[in-house]
Coordinates of C-alpha atoms and ligand atoms in Angstrom, one line a residue:
X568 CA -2.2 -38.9 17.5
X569 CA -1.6 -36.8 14.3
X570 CA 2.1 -35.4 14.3
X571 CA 1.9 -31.4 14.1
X572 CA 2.5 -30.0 10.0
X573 CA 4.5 -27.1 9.7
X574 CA 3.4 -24.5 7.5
X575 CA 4.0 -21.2 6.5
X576 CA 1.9 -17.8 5.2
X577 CA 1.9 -14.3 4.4
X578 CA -0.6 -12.3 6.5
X579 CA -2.2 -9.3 8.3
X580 CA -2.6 -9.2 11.7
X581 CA -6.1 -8.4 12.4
X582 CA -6.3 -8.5 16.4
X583 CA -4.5 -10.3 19.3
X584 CA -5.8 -10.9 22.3
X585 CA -3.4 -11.4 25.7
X586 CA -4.1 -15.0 26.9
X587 CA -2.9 -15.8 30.4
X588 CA 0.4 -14.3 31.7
X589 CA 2.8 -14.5 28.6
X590 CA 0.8 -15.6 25.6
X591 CA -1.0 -13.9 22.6
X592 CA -3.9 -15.4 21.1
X593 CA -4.0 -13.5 17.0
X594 CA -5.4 -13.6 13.8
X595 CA -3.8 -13.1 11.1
X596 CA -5.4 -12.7 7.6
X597 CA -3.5 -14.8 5.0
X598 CA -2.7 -15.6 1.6
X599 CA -2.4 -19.2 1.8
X600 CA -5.4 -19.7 4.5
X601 CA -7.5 -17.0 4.8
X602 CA -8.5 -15.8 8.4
X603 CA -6.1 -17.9 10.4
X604 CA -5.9 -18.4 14.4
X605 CA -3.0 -18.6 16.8
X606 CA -1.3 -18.7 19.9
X607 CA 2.1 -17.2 20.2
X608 CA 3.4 -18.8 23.4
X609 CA 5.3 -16.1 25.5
X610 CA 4.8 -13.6 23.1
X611 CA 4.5 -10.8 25.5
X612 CA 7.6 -11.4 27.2
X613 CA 9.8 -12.3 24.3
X614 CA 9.8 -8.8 23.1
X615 CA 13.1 -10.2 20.7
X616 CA 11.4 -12.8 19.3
X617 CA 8.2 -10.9 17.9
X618 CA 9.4 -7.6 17.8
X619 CA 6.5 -5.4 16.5
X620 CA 5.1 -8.1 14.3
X621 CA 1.3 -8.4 16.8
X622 CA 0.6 -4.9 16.1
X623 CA -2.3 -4.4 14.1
X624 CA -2.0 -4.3 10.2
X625 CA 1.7 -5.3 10.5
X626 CA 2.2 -7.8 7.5
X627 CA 4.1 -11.0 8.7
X628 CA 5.8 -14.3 7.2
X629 CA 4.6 -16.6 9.8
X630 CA 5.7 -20.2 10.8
X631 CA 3.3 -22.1 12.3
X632 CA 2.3 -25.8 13.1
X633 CA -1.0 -27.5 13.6
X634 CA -2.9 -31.0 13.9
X635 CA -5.0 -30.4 11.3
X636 CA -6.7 -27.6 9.6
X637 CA -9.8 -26.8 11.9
X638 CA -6.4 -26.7 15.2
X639 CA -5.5 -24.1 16.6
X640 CA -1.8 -22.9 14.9
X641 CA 1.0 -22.6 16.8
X642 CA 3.1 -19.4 15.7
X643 CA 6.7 -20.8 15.6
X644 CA 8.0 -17.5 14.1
X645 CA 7.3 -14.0 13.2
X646 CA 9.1 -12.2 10.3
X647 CA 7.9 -8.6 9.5
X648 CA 7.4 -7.7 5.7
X649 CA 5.9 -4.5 6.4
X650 CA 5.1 -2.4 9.7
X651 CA 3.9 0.3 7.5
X652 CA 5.9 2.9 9.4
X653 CA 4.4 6.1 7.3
X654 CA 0.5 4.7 8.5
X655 CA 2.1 4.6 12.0
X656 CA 3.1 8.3 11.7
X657 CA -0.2 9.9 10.8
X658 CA -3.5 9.1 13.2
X659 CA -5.5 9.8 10.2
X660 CA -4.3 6.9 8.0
X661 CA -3.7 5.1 11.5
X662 CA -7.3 5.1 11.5
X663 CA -8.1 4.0 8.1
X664 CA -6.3 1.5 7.9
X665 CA -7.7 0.1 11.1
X666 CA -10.7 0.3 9.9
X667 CA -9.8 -1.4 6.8
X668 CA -8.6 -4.3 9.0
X669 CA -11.6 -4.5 11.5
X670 CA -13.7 -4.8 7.8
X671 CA -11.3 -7.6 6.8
X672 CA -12.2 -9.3 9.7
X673 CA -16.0 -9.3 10.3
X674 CA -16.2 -10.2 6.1
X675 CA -14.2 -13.2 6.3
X676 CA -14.1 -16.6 7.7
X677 CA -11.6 -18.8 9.6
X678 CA -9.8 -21.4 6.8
X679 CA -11.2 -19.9 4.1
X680 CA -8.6 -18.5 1.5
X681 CA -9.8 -15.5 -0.4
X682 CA -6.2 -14.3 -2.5
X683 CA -8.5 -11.0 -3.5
X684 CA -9.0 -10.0 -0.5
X685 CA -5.6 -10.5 1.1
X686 CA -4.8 -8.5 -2.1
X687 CA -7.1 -5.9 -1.4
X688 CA -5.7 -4.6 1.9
X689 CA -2.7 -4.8 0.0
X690 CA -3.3 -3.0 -2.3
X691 CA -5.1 -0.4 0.3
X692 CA -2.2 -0.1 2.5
X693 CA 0.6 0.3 -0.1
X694 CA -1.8 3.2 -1.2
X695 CA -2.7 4.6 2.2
X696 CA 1.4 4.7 2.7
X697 CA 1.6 6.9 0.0
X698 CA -1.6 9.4 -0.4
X699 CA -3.4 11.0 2.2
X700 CA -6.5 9.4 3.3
X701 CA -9.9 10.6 1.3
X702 CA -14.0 10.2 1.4
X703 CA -13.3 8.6 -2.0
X704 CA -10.4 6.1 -0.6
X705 CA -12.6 4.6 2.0
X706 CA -16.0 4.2 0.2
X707 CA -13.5 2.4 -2.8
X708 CA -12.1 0.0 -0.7
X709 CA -16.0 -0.4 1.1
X710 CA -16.8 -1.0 -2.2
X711 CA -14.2 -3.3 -3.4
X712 CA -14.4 -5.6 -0.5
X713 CA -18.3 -5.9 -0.5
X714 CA -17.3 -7.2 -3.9
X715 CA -14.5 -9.5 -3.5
X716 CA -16.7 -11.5 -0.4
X717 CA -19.6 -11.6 -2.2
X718 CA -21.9 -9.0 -0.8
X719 CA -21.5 -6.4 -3.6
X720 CA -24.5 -4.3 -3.6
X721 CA -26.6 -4.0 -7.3
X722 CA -26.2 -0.1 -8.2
X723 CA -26.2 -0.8 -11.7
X724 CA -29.6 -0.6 -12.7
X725 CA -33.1 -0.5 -10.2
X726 CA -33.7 -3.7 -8.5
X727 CA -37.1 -4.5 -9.3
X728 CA -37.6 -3.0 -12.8
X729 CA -34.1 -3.1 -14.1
X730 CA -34.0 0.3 -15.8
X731 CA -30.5 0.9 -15.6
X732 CA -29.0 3.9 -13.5
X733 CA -30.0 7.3 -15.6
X734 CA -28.3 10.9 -15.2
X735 CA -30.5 13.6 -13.6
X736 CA -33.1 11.0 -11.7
X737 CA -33.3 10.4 -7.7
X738 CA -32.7 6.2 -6.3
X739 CA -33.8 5.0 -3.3
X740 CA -30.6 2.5 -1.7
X741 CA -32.8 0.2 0.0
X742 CA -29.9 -1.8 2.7
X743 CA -32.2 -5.0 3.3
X744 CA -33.1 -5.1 -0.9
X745 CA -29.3 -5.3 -1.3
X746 CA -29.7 -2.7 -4.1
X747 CA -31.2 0.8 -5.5
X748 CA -34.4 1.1 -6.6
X749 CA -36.2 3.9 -8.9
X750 CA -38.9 6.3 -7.3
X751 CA -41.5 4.4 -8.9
X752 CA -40.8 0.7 -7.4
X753 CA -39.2 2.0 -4.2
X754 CA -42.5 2.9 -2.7
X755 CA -40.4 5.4 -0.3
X756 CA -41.6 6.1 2.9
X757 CA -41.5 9.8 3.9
X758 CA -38.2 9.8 5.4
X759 CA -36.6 7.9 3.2
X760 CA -33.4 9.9 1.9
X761 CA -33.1 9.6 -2.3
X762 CA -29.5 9.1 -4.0
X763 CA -28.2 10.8 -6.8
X764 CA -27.2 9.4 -9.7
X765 CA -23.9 10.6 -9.5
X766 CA -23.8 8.8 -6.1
X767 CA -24.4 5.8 -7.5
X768 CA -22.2 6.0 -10.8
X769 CA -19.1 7.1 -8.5
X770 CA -19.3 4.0 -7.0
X771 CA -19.4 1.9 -9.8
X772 CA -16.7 3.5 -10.6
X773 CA -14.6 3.4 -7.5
X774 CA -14.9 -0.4 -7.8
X775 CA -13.2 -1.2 -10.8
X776 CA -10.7 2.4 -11.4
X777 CA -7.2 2.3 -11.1
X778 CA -5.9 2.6 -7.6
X779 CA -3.3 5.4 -8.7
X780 CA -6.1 7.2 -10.3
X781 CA -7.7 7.2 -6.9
X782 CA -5.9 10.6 -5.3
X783 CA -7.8 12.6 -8.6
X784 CA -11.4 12.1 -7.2
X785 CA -12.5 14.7 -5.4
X786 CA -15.9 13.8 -3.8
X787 CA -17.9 17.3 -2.9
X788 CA -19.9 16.9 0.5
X789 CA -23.4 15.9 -1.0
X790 CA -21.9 13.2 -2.8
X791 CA -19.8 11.8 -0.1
X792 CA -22.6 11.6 2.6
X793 CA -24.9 9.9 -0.3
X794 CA -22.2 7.2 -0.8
X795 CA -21.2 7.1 3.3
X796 CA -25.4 6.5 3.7
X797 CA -25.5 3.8 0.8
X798 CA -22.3 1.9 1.5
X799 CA -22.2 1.9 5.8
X800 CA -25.8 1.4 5.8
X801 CA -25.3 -1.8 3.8
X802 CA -22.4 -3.1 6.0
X803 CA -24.4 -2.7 9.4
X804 CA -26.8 -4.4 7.6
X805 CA -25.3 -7.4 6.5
X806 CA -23.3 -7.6 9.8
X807 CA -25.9 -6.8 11.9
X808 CA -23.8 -4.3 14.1
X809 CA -21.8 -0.9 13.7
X810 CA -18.5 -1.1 12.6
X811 CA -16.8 0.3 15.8
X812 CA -13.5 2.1 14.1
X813 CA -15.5 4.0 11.7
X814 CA -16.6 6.0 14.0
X815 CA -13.5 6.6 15.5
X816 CA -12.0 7.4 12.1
X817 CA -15.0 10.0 11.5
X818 CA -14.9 11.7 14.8
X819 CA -11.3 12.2 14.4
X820 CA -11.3 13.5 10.8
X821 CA -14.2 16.0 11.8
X822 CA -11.7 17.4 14.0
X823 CA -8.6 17.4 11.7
X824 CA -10.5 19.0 8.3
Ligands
ZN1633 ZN1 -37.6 0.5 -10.8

């Protein structure tokens, strides 16, 4: 038998599940290992030991050990970083940034290390600490982390007949083509909803601006239910299923605007 290695990572938690009377099954998201899997024995009665560190989005230095890398890790230790105490105190960004999380989750895989994306809900976090939560926020980071797991979608120019994106003309976003398409190769159907080009180029932007700059974009309604249709349309696509905090997040809001 293999002896145990000890390791140790930076990560958010993306879920724990209880397990038997005392124990936590989580998953953490980390720097060093990507999505990573563990059991924190007596976790729910050692309230000392792992004080606030299995609540969602909480960023931890974790200890753990394992028998090798496909194991399950035993978590050793828990040291908060961050518990992002100004998200906890507004649902709104409470929301967000679960839903950030729940994205993070369904777009990675176990034991596979992805420093941009770890990165990314940094990034979003530290930001979502700061700024109040915006149409323009959440279809950036959409954006950003279709990019960074390799699913970004191809607004840059039509599809099929490559004429780049042009001001003043109607696209067609179709999710299953992985891309936009012009009114002359889309062959739309009669429902099919067109996107503006200003749709379109916001997001391009949004996925390569400055996160500071972020707060100045303003995105009127028209604009942010064009970008909502292209962007959460892709996601249930490539996941096959609704993303279930989203809606959460947009009932609430409805009710807070
Ligand atoms: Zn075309």
């Amino acid at each position: 038998m293999s002896a145990r290695e000890s390791h140790k990572a930076a990560g958010y938690l993306l879920k724990s599940l209880s397990y038997g009377e005392s124990d936590l099954i989580v998953t953490f998201y980390t720097r060093e290992f990507g999505k990573l899997k563990g059991i924190a024995k007596g976790a729910k009665r050692s309230k000392k030991r792992f004080a606030n560190v299995f609540e969602p989005f909480s960023l931890v230095e974790l200890n753990f050990s394992r028998k090798n890398r496909d194991g399950l890790a035993f978590i050793e230790s828990c040291d908060i970083i961050d518990h992002y105490t100004l998200i906890r105190q507004d649902l709104e960004k409470t929301l967000a940034a679960s839903y950030f999380i729940e994205l993070a989750d369904h777009f990675s895989r176990e034991e596979k290390s992805n420093e941009n994306l770890f990165m990314l809900l940094h990034d979003f976090l530290d930001w979502l600490s700061r700024e109040n939560v915006s149409d323009a926020a959440v279809r950036f980071f959409e954006m950003r982390l279709l990019k960074v797991t390799g699913f970004e979608p191809a607004l840059a120019a039509c599809v099929h007949c490559k004429a780049p994106v042009t001001n003043g003309v109607s696209y067609y976003f179709l999710p299953k083509e992985g891309g936009i398409f012009c009114a002359a190769c889309a062959r739309p159907e009669r429902y099919d909803q067109t996107v503006s080009a200003g749709s379109v180029r916001t997001l391009l932007l949004g996925k390569e601006m400055d996160i500071e700059k972020m707060k100045m974009i303003s995105m009127p309604e028209r604009l942010a239910c064009e970008c909502r249709t292209i962007l959460c349309g892709f996601i249930s696509h490539v996941l096959g299923k609704e993303v279930k905090s989203l809606k959460v997040m947009e009932q609430v809001r409805r009710y807070c605007i």
